[in-house]
Coordinates of C-alpha atoms in Angstrom, one line a residue:
E1 CA -8.5 26.9 -2.5
P2 CA -8.1 23.6 -4.1
W3 CA -8.6 20.4 -1.8
V4 CA -5.3 19.2 -0.8
P5 CA -5.3 15.5 1.1
K6 CA -4.1 15.4 4.9
E7 CA -1.2 13.4 5.8
K8 CA -2.2 9.5 5.4
E9 CA -5.9 10.4 4.2
P10 CA -7.0 7.7 2.0
V11 CA -7.5 8.9 -1.6
W12 CA -8.0 7.4 -5.2
M13 CA -6.0 7.7 -8.1
I14 CA -6.1 6.2 -11.7
T15 CA -3.3 3.7 -12.4
D16 CA -0.9 3.9 -15.3
G17 CA -2.9 0.8 -16.8
G18 CA -6.1 2.6 -16.4
G19 CA -7.2 0.6 -13.2
F20 CA -8.3 2.5 -10.2
H21 CA -6.1 2.1 -6.7
Q22 CA -6.7 3.5 -3.2
L23 CA -3.7 5.0 -1.4
Y24 CA -2.7 7.2 1.6
W25 CA -1.6 10.6 0.9
E26 CA 1.9 11.2 1.7
N27 CA 3.0 14.9 2.4
G28 CA 6.1 15.3 0.2
N29 CA 5.8 12.5 -1.8
P30 CA 6.8 13.2 -5.6
L31 CA 4.5 10.8 -7.1
D32 CA 1.6 11.9 -4.9
E33 CA 2.4 15.5 -5.5
F34 CA 2.5 14.8 -9.5
R35 CA -0.9 13.1 -9.4
L36 CA -2.3 15.9 -7.2
S37 CA -1.0 18.7 -9.9
V38 CA -2.6 16.7 -12.9
G39 CA -5.9 16.0 -11.0
N40 CA -5.5 12.7 -10.3
I41 CA -6.0 12.5 -6.6
H42 CA -9.5 11.8 -5.7
R43 CA -11.8 11.7 -2.4
T44 CA -13.5 8.8 -3.8
R45 CA -13.6 6.0 -6.2
E46 CA -16.5 7.6 -7.8
D47 CA -14.6 10.9 -8.4
A48 CA -11.7 8.7 -10.1
E49 CA -14.4 7.0 -12.4
L50 CA -15.6 10.2 -13.3
Y51 CA -12.2 11.7 -13.9
K52 CA -11.1 8.8 -16.1
Q53 CA -14.5 9.3 -18.1
K54 CA -13.4 13.1 -18.7
L55 CA -10.1 12.1 -19.9
I56 CA -11.4 9.1 -22.5
E57 CA -14.0 12.0 -23.8
R58 CA -10.8 14.4 -24.2
M59 CA -8.1 12.0 -25.4
G60 CA -9.6 8.9 -26.7
K61 CA -10.0 5.4 -24.7
D62 CA -6.5 4.7 -25.2
F63 CA -5.3 7.7 -22.9
D64 CA -3.9 5.3 -20.3
K65 CA -1.1 3.7 -22.4
N66 CA 1.6 6.6 -21.8
Y67 CA 0.1 9.5 -20.3
Y68 CA 0.9 8.9 -16.5
R69 CA 4.1 6.8 -17.3
V70 CA 5.7 10.1 -18.7
G71 CA 4.3 12.0 -15.8
I72 CA 5.6 9.6 -13.4
D73 CA 9.2 9.3 -15.0
L74 CA 9.0 13.2 -14.8
A75 CA 8.2 13.4 -11.2
L76 CA 11.2 11.1 -10.6
G77 CA 13.8 13.2 -12.2
K78 CA 14.1 10.8 -15.6
D79 CA 14.9 12.2 -18.7
C80 CA 11.7 11.6 -20.9
S81 CA 13.0 13.5 -24.2
V82 CA 12.8 11.7 -27.6
N83 CA 16.6 11.5 -28.1
S84 CA 17.1 9.7 -24.4

């Protein structure tokens, strides 16, 4: 079964600017749940760094320009269609 952080557990993520940020998990938070669903919630900074390296290898070094911004907008219920 996949790991899910406990309420208020410290976790790491990659920011939409490509940096690293530690936060405290909030059950029911749509942004946290989105990040977890795409694999961007990590137990340690080192795990987040490895995840970023894998993204760069798969998507190129500019992966962070729009990838997470669109996902965050979707998690918040914003319309991300091309014609919006």
